[in-house]
PDB file of C-alpha atoms and ligand atoms in Angstrom:
ATOM      1  CA  UNK A 177     100.452 297.202 110.013  1.00 55.00           C
ATOM      2  CA  UNK A 178     101.825 295.662 106.781  1.00 57.00           C
ATOM      3  CA  UNK A 179      99.899 296.804 103.694  1.00 59.00           C
ATOM      4  CA  UNK A 180      98.934 293.192 103.020  1.00 71.00           C
ATOM      5  CA  UNK A 181      96.851 293.166 106.213  1.00 81.00           C
ATOM      6  CA  UNK A 182      95.357 296.657 106.149  1.00 92.00           C
ATOM      7  CA  UNK A 183      91.878 295.389 105.313  1.00 96.00           C
ATOM      8  CA  UNK A 184      91.959 292.039 107.090  1.00 96.00           C
ATOM      9  CA  UNK A 185      88.453 291.073 108.200  1.00 96.00           C
ATOM     10  CA  UNK A 186      86.853 294.204 106.777  1.00 98.00           C
ATOM     11  CA  UNK A 187      83.656 294.010 104.723  1.00 98.00           C
ATOM     12  CA  UNK A 188      83.860 296.131 101.595  1.00 98.00           C
ATOM     13  CA  UNK A 189      81.183 296.689  98.941  1.00 99.00           C
ATOM     14  CA  UNK A 190      82.198 297.894  95.473  1.00 99.00           C
ATOM     15  CA  UNK A 191      79.806 298.905  92.701  1.00 99.00           C
ATOM     16  CA  UNK A 192      80.764 298.427  89.060  1.00 98.00           C
ATOM     17  CA  UNK A 193      83.025 295.644  90.298  1.00 98.00           C
ATOM     18  CA  UNK A 194      82.784 293.394  87.229  1.00 98.00           C
ATOM     19  CA  UNK A 195      85.536 295.126  85.294  1.00 96.00           C
ATOM     20  CA  UNK A 196      87.899 298.085  85.040  1.00 96.00           C
ATOM     21  CA  UNK A 197      88.728 300.064  88.172  1.00 98.00           C
ATOM     22  CA  UNK A 198      86.056 298.262  90.208  1.00 98.00           C
ATOM     23  CA  UNK A 199      87.463 294.798  89.446  1.00 98.00           C
ATOM     24  CA  UNK A 200      91.040 295.938  90.165  1.00 98.00           C
ATOM     25  CA  UNK A 201      89.835 297.408  93.466  1.00 98.00           C
ATOM     26  CA  UNK A 202      88.050 294.175  94.376  1.00 98.00           C
ATOM     27  CA  UNK A 203      91.257 292.208  93.721  1.00 98.00           C
ATOM     28  CA  UNK A 204      93.409 294.515  95.869  1.00 98.00           C
ATOM     29  CA  UNK A 205      90.937 294.480  98.771  1.00 98.00           C
ATOM     30  CA  UNK A 206      90.762 290.691  98.574  1.00 98.00           C
ATOM     31  CA  UNK A 207      94.577 290.475  98.549  1.00 97.00           C
ATOM     32  CA  UNK A 208      94.618 292.611 101.698  1.00 97.00           C
ATOM     33  CA  UNK A 209      92.262 290.268 103.526  1.00 97.00           C
ATOM     34  CA  UNK A 210      88.867 291.937 103.054  1.00 98.00           C
ATOM     35  CA  UNK A 211      85.681 290.107 102.276  1.00 98.00           C
ATOM     36  CA  UNK A 212      84.389 291.809  99.172  1.00 98.00           C
ATOM     37  CA  UNK A 213      80.823 292.369  98.020  1.00 99.00           C
ATOM     38  CA  UNK A 214      81.016 292.824  94.270  1.00 99.00           C
ATOM     39  CA  UNK A 215      77.994 294.552  92.745  1.00 99.00           C
ATOM     40  CA  UNK A 216      77.314 295.136  89.065  1.00 98.00           C
ATOM     41  CA  UNK A 217      74.614 295.100  86.434  1.00 98.00           C
ATOM     42  CA  UNK A 218      76.710 292.825  84.166  1.00 98.00           C
ATOM     43  CA  UNK A 219      76.152 289.521  85.947  1.00 98.00           C
ATOM     44  CA  UNK A 220      78.171 287.378  83.505  1.00 98.00           C
ATOM     45  CA  UNK A 221      81.431 289.316  83.903  1.00 98.00           C
ATOM     46  CA  UNK A 222      80.651 289.797  87.591  1.00 98.00           C
ATOM     47  CA  UNK A 223      80.567 286.033  88.140  1.00 98.00           C
ATOM     48  CA  UNK A 224      83.967 285.654  86.406  1.00 98.00           C
ATOM     49  CA  UNK A 225      85.555 288.427  88.468  1.00 98.00           C
ATOM     50  CA  UNK A 226      84.058 286.987  91.656  1.00 98.00           C
ATOM     51  CA  UNK A 227      85.351 283.485  90.875  1.00 98.00           C
ATOM     52  CA  UNK A 228      88.886 284.783  90.222  1.00 98.00           C
ATOM     53  CA  UNK A 229      89.232 286.679  93.544  1.00 98.00           C
ATOM     54  CA  UNK A 230      91.826 285.446  96.008  1.00 96.00           C
ATOM     55  CA  UNK A 231      90.537 284.288  99.398  1.00 94.00           C
ATOM     56  CA  UNK A 232      86.988 283.261 100.192  1.00 94.00           C
ATOM     57  CA  UNK A 233      83.777 284.604 101.698  1.00 97.00           C
ATOM     58  CA  UNK A 234      83.197 287.108  98.903  1.00 98.00           C
ATOM     59  CA  UNK A 235      79.700 287.845  97.604  1.00 98.00           C
ATOM     60  CA  UNK A 236      78.467 288.855  94.137  1.00 98.00           C
ATOM     61  CA  UNK A 237      75.193 290.778  93.835  1.00 98.00           C
ATOM     62  CA  UNK A 238      73.310 292.015  90.788  1.00 98.00           C
ATOM     63  CA  UNK A 239      72.729 295.724  91.341  1.00 98.00           C
ATOM     64  CA  UNK A 240      71.637 298.519  89.050  1.00 98.00           C
ATOM     65  CA  UNK A 241      73.019 301.523  90.929  1.00 98.00           C
ATOM     66  CA  UNK A 242      70.295 303.803  89.544  1.00 98.00           C
ATOM     67  CA  UNK A 243      67.548 301.764  91.224  1.00 98.00           C
ATOM     68  CA  UNK A 244      66.594 302.362  94.869  1.00 98.00           C
ATOM     69  CA  UNK A 245      64.778 299.002  95.160  1.00 98.00           C
ATOM     70  CA  UNK A 246      67.956 297.272  93.900  1.00 98.00           C
ATOM     71  CA  UNK A 247      70.030 299.126  96.511  1.00 99.00           C
ATOM     72  CA  UNK A 248      67.676 298.217  99.350  1.00 98.00           C
ATOM     73  CA  UNK A 249      67.712 294.591  98.252  1.00 98.00           C
ATOM     74  CA  UNK A 250      71.524 294.536  97.913  1.00 98.00           C
ATOM     75  CA  UNK A 251      72.043 296.103 101.334  1.00 98.00           C
ATOM     76  CA  UNK A 252      69.625 293.564 102.861  1.00 98.00           C
ATOM     77  CA  UNK A 253      71.744 290.753 101.331  1.00 98.00           C
ATOM     78  CA  UNK A 254      74.944 292.277 102.765  1.00 98.00           C
ATOM     79  CA  UNK A 255      73.277 292.680 106.169  1.00 98.00           C
ATOM     80  CA  UNK A 256      72.128 289.053 106.152  1.00 98.00           C
ATOM     81  CA  UNK A 257      75.578 287.792 105.138  1.00 98.00           C
ATOM     82  CA  UNK A 258      77.849 290.000 107.262  1.00 98.00           C
ATOM     83  CA  UNK A 259      75.761 292.152 109.630  1.00 98.00           C
ATOM     84  CA  UNK A 260      77.738 295.300 108.864  1.00 98.00           C
ATOM     85  CA  UNK A 261      79.679 297.153 106.190  1.00 98.00           C
ATOM     86  CA  UNK A 262      83.113 298.730 106.736  1.00 98.00           C
ATOM     87  CA  UNK A 263      83.524 300.423 103.373  1.00 98.00           C
ATOM     88  CA  UNK A 264      81.370 301.326 100.391  1.00 99.00           C
ATOM     89  CA  UNK A 265      83.073 302.180  97.107  1.00 99.00           C
ATOM     90  CA  UNK A 266      80.639 303.933  94.776  1.00 99.00           C
ATOM     91  CA  UNK A 267      82.561 303.208  91.596  1.00 98.00           C
ATOM     92  CA  UNK A 268      80.003 302.389  88.889  1.00 98.00           C
ATOM     93  CA  UNK A 269      79.875 305.179  86.351  1.00 97.00           C
ATOM     94  CA  UNK A 270      79.701 305.862  82.674  1.00 94.00           C
ATOM     95  CA  UNK A 271      80.046 308.675  80.170  1.00 92.00           C
ATOM     96  CA  UNK A 272      80.099 309.443  76.476  1.00 90.00           C
ATOM     97  CA  UNK A 273      81.856 312.160  74.511  1.00 89.00           C
ATOM     98  CA  UNK A 274      79.034 314.271  73.121  1.00 95.00           C
ATOM     99  CA  UNK A 275      78.540 318.002  72.772  1.00 97.00           C
ATOM    100  CA  UNK A 276      76.119 319.569  75.246  1.00 98.00           C
ATOM    101  CA  UNK A 277      74.216 320.865  72.229  1.00 98.00           C
ATOM    102  CA  UNK A 278      73.724 317.361  70.812  1.00 98.00           C
ATOM    103  CA  UNK A 279      72.594 315.918  74.165  1.00 98.00           C
ATOM    104  CA  UNK A 280      68.928 315.060  74.640  1.00 98.00           C
ATOM    105  CA  UNK A 281      67.242 315.451  78.037  1.00 98.00           C
ATOM    106  CA  UNK A 282      67.033 311.645  78.301  1.00 98.00           C
ATOM    107  CA  UNK A 283      70.784 311.285  77.650  1.00 98.00           C
ATOM    108  CA  UNK A 284      71.475 313.990  80.238  1.00 98.00           C
ATOM    109  CA  UNK A 285      69.314 312.255  82.842  1.00 98.00           C
ATOM    110  CA  UNK A 286      70.915 308.866  82.099  1.00 98.00           C
ATOM    111  CA  UNK A 287      74.433 310.157  82.784  1.00 98.00           C
ATOM    112  CA  UNK A 288      73.317 311.989  85.928  1.00 98.00           C
ATOM    113  CA  UNK A 289      71.517 308.851  87.132  1.00 98.00           C
ATOM    114  CA  UNK A 290      74.456 306.464  86.665  1.00 98.00           C
ATOM    115  CA  UNK A 291      77.141 308.771  88.032  1.00 98.00           C
ATOM    116  CA  UNK A 292      75.374 310.916  90.632  1.00 98.00           C
ATOM    117  CA  UNK A 293      71.980 309.515  91.676  1.00 98.00           C
ATOM    118  CA  UNK A 294      73.842 306.242  92.284  1.00 99.00           C
ATOM    119  CA  UNK A 295      76.054 307.852  94.930  1.00 99.00           C
ATOM    120  CA  UNK A 296      73.104 309.386  96.792  1.00 99.00           C
ATOM    121  CA  UNK A 297      71.111 306.139  96.620  1.00 99.00           C
ATOM    122  CA  UNK A 298      74.087 304.034  97.742  1.00 99.00           C
ATOM    123  CA  UNK A 299      75.079 306.350 100.566  1.00 98.00           C
ATOM    124  CA  UNK A 300      71.599 306.517 102.023  1.00 98.00           C
ATOM    125  CA  UNK A 301      70.804 302.818 101.550  1.00 98.00           C
ATOM    126  CA  UNK A 302      74.093 301.599 103.044  1.00 99.00           C
ATOM    127  CA  UNK A 303      74.314 304.057 105.956  1.00 98.00           C
ATOM    128  CA  UNK A 304      72.543 301.838 108.532  1.00 98.00           C
ATOM    129  CA  UNK A 305      75.048 299.026 107.817  1.00 98.00           C
ATOM    130  CA  UNK A 306      78.040 301.384 107.743  1.00 98.00           C
ATOM    131  CA  UNK A 307      76.990 302.728 111.151  1.00 98.00           C
ATOM    132  CA  UNK A 308      77.364 299.202 112.529  1.00 98.00           C
ATOM    133  CA  UNK A 309      81.109 299.395 111.774  1.00 98.00           C
ATOM    134  CA  UNK A 310      83.483 300.973 114.292  1.00 96.00           C
ATOM    135  CA  UNK A 311      85.485 302.589 111.511  1.00 95.00           C
ATOM    136  CA  UNK A 312      83.644 303.032 108.224  1.00 98.00           C
ATOM    137  CA  UNK A 313      84.440 304.816 104.991  1.00 98.00           C
ATOM    138  CA  UNK A 314      82.728 305.720 101.744  1.00 99.00           C
ATOM    139  CA  UNK A 315      84.895 306.304  98.682  1.00 99.00           C
ATOM    140  CA  UNK A 316      83.151 307.891  95.724  1.00 99.00           C
ATOM    141  CA  UNK A 317      84.858 307.512  92.349  1.00 98.00           C
ATOM    142  CA  UNK A 318      84.561 310.877  90.602  1.00 98.00           C
ATOM    143  CA  UNK A 319      86.965 312.047  87.861  1.00 98.00           C
ATOM    144  CA  UNK A 320      89.303 314.888  86.979  1.00 98.00           C
ATOM    145  CA  UNK A 321      86.347 315.921  84.809  1.00 97.00           C
ATOM    146  CA  UNK A 322      84.768 317.316  87.996  1.00 98.00           C
ATOM    147  CA  UNK A 323      87.622 319.853  88.032  1.00 97.00           C
ATOM    148  CA  UNK A 324      88.565 320.451  84.392  1.00 97.00           C
ATOM    149  CA  UNK A 325      86.184 320.158  81.466  1.00 96.00           C
ATOM    150  CA  UNK A 326      86.868 318.753  78.009  1.00 92.00           C
ATOM    151  CA  UNK A 327      84.922 318.905  74.765  1.00 93.00           C
ATOM    152  CA  UNK A 328      82.000 316.507  75.062  1.00 95.00           C
ATOM    153  CA  UNK A 329      82.285 316.097  78.834  1.00 96.00           C
ATOM    154  CA  UNK A 330      79.322 318.345  79.778  1.00 98.00           C
ATOM    155  CA  UNK A 331      76.855 315.967  81.465  1.00 98.00           C
ATOM    156  CA  UNK A 332      79.654 313.739  82.819  1.00 98.00           C
ATOM    157  CA  UNK A 333      81.555 316.734  84.270  1.00 98.00           C
ATOM    158  CA  UNK A 334      78.361 318.057  85.828  1.00 98.00           C
ATOM    159  CA  UNK A 335      77.635 314.663  87.382  1.00 98.00           C
ATOM    160  CA  UNK A 336      81.173 314.151  88.693  1.00 98.00           C
ATOM    161  CA  UNK A 337      81.296 317.693  90.135  1.00 98.00           C
ATOM    162  CA  UNK A 338      78.096 316.712  91.915  1.00 98.00           C
ATOM    163  CA  UNK A 339      79.832 313.610  93.270  1.00 99.00           C
ATOM    164  CA  UNK A 340      82.713 315.740  94.584  1.00 98.00           C
ATOM    165  CA  UNK A 341      80.474 318.188  96.455  1.00 98.00           C
ATOM    166  CA  UNK A 342      78.060 315.486  97.614  1.00 99.00           C
ATOM    167  CA  UNK A 343      81.043 313.692  99.153  1.00 99.00           C
ATOM    168  CA  UNK A 344      82.106 316.805 101.047  1.00 98.00           C
ATOM    169  CA  UNK A 345      78.557 317.485 102.253  1.00 98.00           C
ATOM    170  CA  UNK A 346      78.111 313.875 103.378  1.00 99.00           C
ATOM    171  CA  UNK A 347      81.468 313.974 105.192  1.00 98.00           C
ATOM    172  CA  UNK A 348      80.404 317.085 107.120  1.00 98.00           C
ATOM    173  CA  UNK A 349      76.960 315.690 107.962  1.00 98.00           C
ATOM    174  CA  UNK A 350      78.326 312.346 109.126  1.00 98.00           C
ATOM    175  CA  UNK A 351      81.035 313.982 111.245  1.00 98.00           C
ATOM    176  CA  UNK A 352      78.663 316.504 112.812  1.00 98.00           C
ATOM    177  CA  UNK A 353      75.997 313.921 113.624  1.00 98.00           C
ATOM    178  CA  UNK A 354      78.356 311.495 115.331  1.00 96.00           C
ATOM    179  CA  UNK A 355      78.357 308.909 112.548  1.00 97.00           C
ATOM    180  CA  UNK A 356      81.767 307.219 112.354  1.00 97.00           C
ATOM    181  CA  UNK A 357      81.741 307.211 108.570  1.00 98.00           C
ATOM    182  CA  UNK A 358      84.357 309.138 106.588  1.00 98.00           C
ATOM    183  CA  UNK A 359      83.433 310.197 103.058  1.00 99.00           C
ATOM    184  CA  UNK A 360      85.973 311.078 100.366  1.00 99.00           C
ATOM    185  CA  UNK A 361      86.117 311.253  96.593  1.00 99.00           C
ATOM    186  CA  UNK A 362      88.861 310.049  94.269  1.00 99.00           C
ATOM    187  CA  UNK A 363      89.520 311.692  90.912  1.00 98.00           C
ATOM    188  CA  UNK A 364      91.219 309.477  88.350  1.00 98.00           C
ATOM    189  CA  UNK A 365      92.775 310.925  85.238  1.00 97.00           C
ATOM    190  CA  UNK A 366      92.830 308.776  82.105  1.00 95.00           C
ATOM    191  CA  UNK A 367      92.763 305.108  82.997  1.00 95.00           C
ATOM    192  CA  UNK A 368      93.238 302.154  80.682  1.00 92.00           C
ATOM    193  CA  UNK A 369      89.915 300.336  81.196  1.00 86.00           C
ATOM    194  CA  UNK A 370      87.111 298.966  78.977  1.00 79.00           C
ATOM    195  CA  UNK A 371      85.375 302.374  79.357  1.00 74.00           C
ATOM    196  CA  UNK A 372      88.316 304.254  77.816  1.00 78.00           C
ATOM    197  CA  UNK A 373      89.028 301.522  75.223  1.00 82.00           C
ATOM    198  CA  UNK A 374      85.422 301.867  74.018  1.00 81.00           C
ATOM    199  CA  UNK A 375      86.144 305.496  73.099  1.00 77.00           C
ATOM    200  CA  UNK A 376      88.582 304.450  70.332  1.00 84.00           C
ATOM    201  CA  UNK A 377      92.347 304.362  69.666  1.00 88.00           C
ATOM    202  CA  UNK A 378      92.559 307.939  68.409  1.00 88.00           C
ATOM    203  CA  UNK A 379      90.960 309.376  71.562  1.00 83.00           C
ATOM    204  CA  UNK A 380      93.194 307.180  73.770  1.00 86.00           C
ATOM    205  CA  UNK A 381      96.359 308.291  71.982  1.00 90.00           C
ATOM    206  CA  UNK A 382      95.400 311.974  72.274  1.00 89.00           C
ATOM    207  CA  UNK A 383      94.791 311.461  75.990  1.00 88.00           C
ATOM    208  CA  UNK A 384      98.088 309.682  76.511  1.00 92.00           C
ATOM    209  CA  UNK A 385      99.946 312.567  74.874  1.00 94.00           C
ATOM    210  CA  UNK A 386      98.157 315.131  77.067  1.00 95.00           C
ATOM    211  CA  UNK A 387      99.340 313.583  80.336  1.00 97.00           C
ATOM    212  CA  UNK A 388     102.632 314.990  81.702  1.00 98.00           C
ATOM    213  CA  UNK A 389     103.612 311.515  82.911  1.00 97.00           C
ATOM    214  CA  UNK A 390     103.208 310.347  79.296  1.00 96.00           C
ATOM    215  CA  UNK A 391     100.886 307.409  79.885  1.00 96.00           C
ATOM    216  CA  UNK A 392      97.430 306.443  81.065  1.00 96.00           C
ATOM    217  CA  UNK A 393      96.977 304.963  84.538  1.00 97.00           C
ATOM    218  CA  UNK A 394      96.563 301.267  85.165  1.00 97.00           C
ATOM    219  CA  UNK A 395      93.324 300.480  87.074  1.00 98.00           C
ATOM    220  CA  UNK A 396      95.447 299.208  89.989  1.00 98.00           C
ATOM    221  CA  UNK A 397      96.958 302.683  90.436  1.00 98.00           C
ATOM    222  CA  UNK A 398      93.478 304.085  91.092  1.00 98.00           C
ATOM    223  CA  UNK A 399      92.573 301.102  93.256  1.00 98.00           C
ATOM    224  CA  UNK A 400      95.611 301.838  95.458  1.00 98.00           C
ATOM    225  CA  UNK A 401      94.195 305.296  96.221  1.00 98.00           C
ATOM    226  CA  UNK A 402      90.768 303.839  96.977  1.00 98.00           C
ATOM    227  CA  UNK A 403      92.285 301.326  99.396  1.00 98.00           C
ATOM    228  CA  UNK A 404      94.155 304.094 101.191  1.00 98.00           C
ATOM    229  CA  UNK A 405      91.024 306.248 101.581  1.00 98.00           C
ATOM    230  CA  UNK A 406      89.091 303.231 102.909  1.00 98.00           C
ATOM    231  CA  UNK A 407      91.833 302.239 105.363  1.00 98.00           C
ATOM    232  CA  UNK A 408      92.441 303.135 109.003  1.00 95.00           C
ATOM    233  CA  UNK A 409      95.622 304.929 107.852  1.00 96.00           C
ATOM    234  CA  UNK A 410      93.276 307.577 106.429  1.00 98.00           C
ATOM    235  CA  UNK A 411      91.462 308.030 109.767  1.00 98.00           C
ATOM    236  CA  UNK A 412      91.677 311.862 109.570  1.00 98.00           C
ATOM    237  CA  UNK A 413      91.170 312.152 105.802  1.00 98.00           C
ATOM    238  CA  UNK A 414      87.554 313.251 105.501  1.00 98.00           C
ATOM    239  CA  UNK A 415      85.728 315.323 102.881  1.00 98.00           C
ATOM    240  CA  UNK A 416      88.848 315.249 100.708  1.00 98.00           C
ATOM    241  CA  UNK A 417      89.239 314.935  96.941  1.00 98.00           C
ATOM    242  CA  UNK A 418      92.233 312.760  95.996  1.00 98.00           C
ATOM    243  CA  UNK A 419      93.489 313.411  92.465  1.00 98.00           C
ATOM    244  CA  UNK A 420      95.327 310.500  90.787  1.00 98.00           C
ATOM    245  CA  UNK A 421      96.103 311.765  87.294  1.00 98.00           C
ATOM    246  CA  UNK A 422      99.802 311.690  86.347  1.00 98.00           C
ATOM    247  CA  UNK A 423      99.913 315.506  86.824  1.00 98.00           C
ATOM    248  CA  UNK A 424      97.210 316.173  84.186  1.00 98.00           C
ATOM    249  CA  UNK A 425      95.464 318.827  86.303  1.00 97.00           C
ATOM    250  CA  UNK A 426      98.759 320.222  87.626  1.00 97.00           C
ATOM    251  CA  UNK A 427      99.656 321.992  84.379  1.00 94.00           C
TER     252      UNK A 427
HETATM  253  N1  LIG B 272      88.479 304.933  82.757  1.00 81.87           N
HETATM  254  C1  LIG B 272      88.780 306.183  82.990  1.00 81.87           C
HETATM  255  O1  LIG B 272      89.614 306.788  82.288  1.00 81.87           O
HETATM  256  C2  LIG B 272      88.137 306.926  84.141  1.00 81.87           C
HETATM  257  C3  LIG B 272      88.616 308.189  84.452  1.00 81.87           C
HETATM  258  C4  LIG B 272      88.042 308.897  85.503  1.00 81.87           C
HETATM  259  C5  LIG B 272      86.994 308.334  86.222  1.00 81.87           C
HETATM  260  N2  LIG B 272      86.535 307.113  85.878  1.00 81.87           N
HETATM  261  C6  LIG B 272      85.426 306.585  86.662  1.00 81.87           C
HETATM  262  O2  LIG B 272      85.816 305.367  87.246  1.00 81.87           O
HETATM  263  C7  LIG B 272      84.661 304.536  87.434  1.00 81.87           C
HETATM  264  C8  LIG B 272      84.922 303.176  86.826  1.00 81.87           C
HETATM  265  O3  LIG B 272      85.203 303.354  85.455  1.00 81.87           O
HETATM  266  P1  LIG B 272      85.891 302.229  84.558  1.00 81.87           P
HETATM  267  O4  LIG B 272      86.767 302.945  83.622  1.00 81.87           O
HETATM  268  O5  LIG B 272      86.429 301.151  85.409  1.00 81.87           O
HETATM  269  O6  LIG B 272      84.590 301.750  83.748  1.00 81.87           O
HETATM  270  P2  LIG B 272      84.260 300.317  83.083  1.00 81.87           P
HETATM  271  O7  LIG B 272      83.253 300.586  82.024  1.00 81.87           O
HETATM  272  O8  LIG B 272      85.506 299.625  82.725  1.00 81.87           O
HETATM  273  O9  LIG B 272      83.540 299.559  84.280  1.00 81.87           O
HETATM  274  C9  LIG B 272      82.364 300.102  84.856  1.00 81.87           C
HETATM  275  C10 LIG B 272      81.557 298.993  85.495  1.00 81.87           C
HETATM  276  O10 LIG B 272      80.332 299.600  85.968  1.00 81.87           O
HETATM  277  C11 LIG B 272      79.261 298.741  85.614  1.00 81.87           C
HETATM  278  N3  LIG B 272      78.020 299.530  85.509  1.00 81.87           N
HETATM  279  C12 LIG B 272      77.659 300.400  84.539  1.00 81.87           C
HETATM  280  N4  LIG B 272      76.429 300.864  84.778  1.00 81.87           N
HETATM  281  C13 LIG B 272      75.992 300.276  85.926  1.00 81.87           C
HETATM  282  C14 LIG B 272      74.795 300.340  86.674  1.00 81.87           C
HETATM  283  N5  LIG B 272      73.767 301.112  86.300  1.00 81.87           N
HETATM  284  N6  LIG B 272      74.712 299.596  87.805  1.00 81.87           N
HETATM  285  C15 LIG B 272      75.736 298.810  88.200  1.00 81.87           C
HETATM  286  N7  LIG B 272      76.890 298.690  87.519  1.00 81.87           N
HETATM  287  C16 LIG B 272      77.009 299.413  86.388  1.00 81.87           C
HETATM  288  C17 LIG B 272      79.665 298.125  84.280  1.00 81.87           C
HETATM  289  O11 LIG B 272      78.944 296.922  84.025  1.00 81.87           O
HETATM  290  C18 LIG B 272      81.152 297.887  84.500  1.00 81.87           C
HETATM  291  O12 LIG B 272      81.420 296.619  85.055  1.00 81.87           O
HETATM  292  C19 LIG B 272      83.492 305.298  86.805  1.00 81.87           C
HETATM  293  O13 LIG B 272      82.798 305.987  87.809  1.00 81.87           O
HETATM  294  C20 LIG B 272      84.180 306.270  85.864  1.00 81.87           C
HETATM  295  O14 LIG B 272      83.389 307.404  85.624  1.00 81.87           O
HETATM  296  C21 LIG B 272      87.084 306.376  84.864  1.00 81.87           C
END
C-alpha cells in the first residue's frame, strides 16, 4: 500500500493537536487519508490547525487531558460522529526544567497529571470506541527522558517513565484479553517545537550540540514514527518503545 494511503478511512484522535508534534501528526494523518479528531485545551490555535488540515471530515474538540469528565465528553462526541476510533495518540504533555529540590508537591502533581494521568484517562475512556475498530492502536508520546535523566527533568522523567511502562502493561492486558488494540510508546529526543522554544535559545543550543546527529528533530520526523506505529504495517509491533532521537541515547 503506498504510504499516502496507509491511513485512508481511518479515524484517528490526537491530543495536544493544536501545535508542535501533535499538529504535525494531524497534518500527516490527514495527508494519508485519515479523518482526524484534534483535541487540545488551546481552542484558538486548535481552530487554526483544524482549518488548515488537508481533506475534510475532521473534528476539533476542546479537551483538558487531565480531566476525566472532559475525556468522557470528547469520546462521546467521537462516537456520535464516527462510531469508532482506529487510533488514539496521547501526545499532550508538558514539562519545565526545575530541580527536584525546588519542586513543590503541586508542581509535581501538575506534571504527573498532564503527562501520565492523561494517558491512563485517555486509554480507559477511549477503549470502548477502539474496540469497535478491527485494527486499533494507541501511541503514547513519551520522551527520551523516560530513559536518561537530565538536570531539572525529575518530575517529567518520572512521568514519562510511567508512560513507557503503562504502555507495555496496557499492551499485555489488551493482547491477553482479546482486545485488538496495540499499545506502543514513542520517545522523541530534542524536537524543535513551541515547547522547546519556550525553554530559551541557550538551552536549545546546548541540546543541539549534545545530539550526535548535530541538530534537533523537526516535528514531522516524530510524526512519521507515530504514523508507523498506528499503521497496519506495525501489526506485530506491540508493547514497544520507539526511540527517535538522532542517536542521543546511543552514546
Ligand atoms: N519538544 C520536545 O523536544 C519533546 C521531546 C520529547 C517529548 N516531547 C513530548 O511530545 C509531546 C508534544 O510536545 P510538543 O513539543 O509538541 O509540545 P507543544 O507545547 O509544542 O504542544 C503541546 C500541545 O499540548 C497542548 N496541551 C497542554 N496541556 C494540555 C492539556 N492539559 N490538555 C490538552 N492539551 C494540552 C498544548 O496546548 C499544545 O497545543 C509532549 O508529550 C512532550 O512531552 C517533546
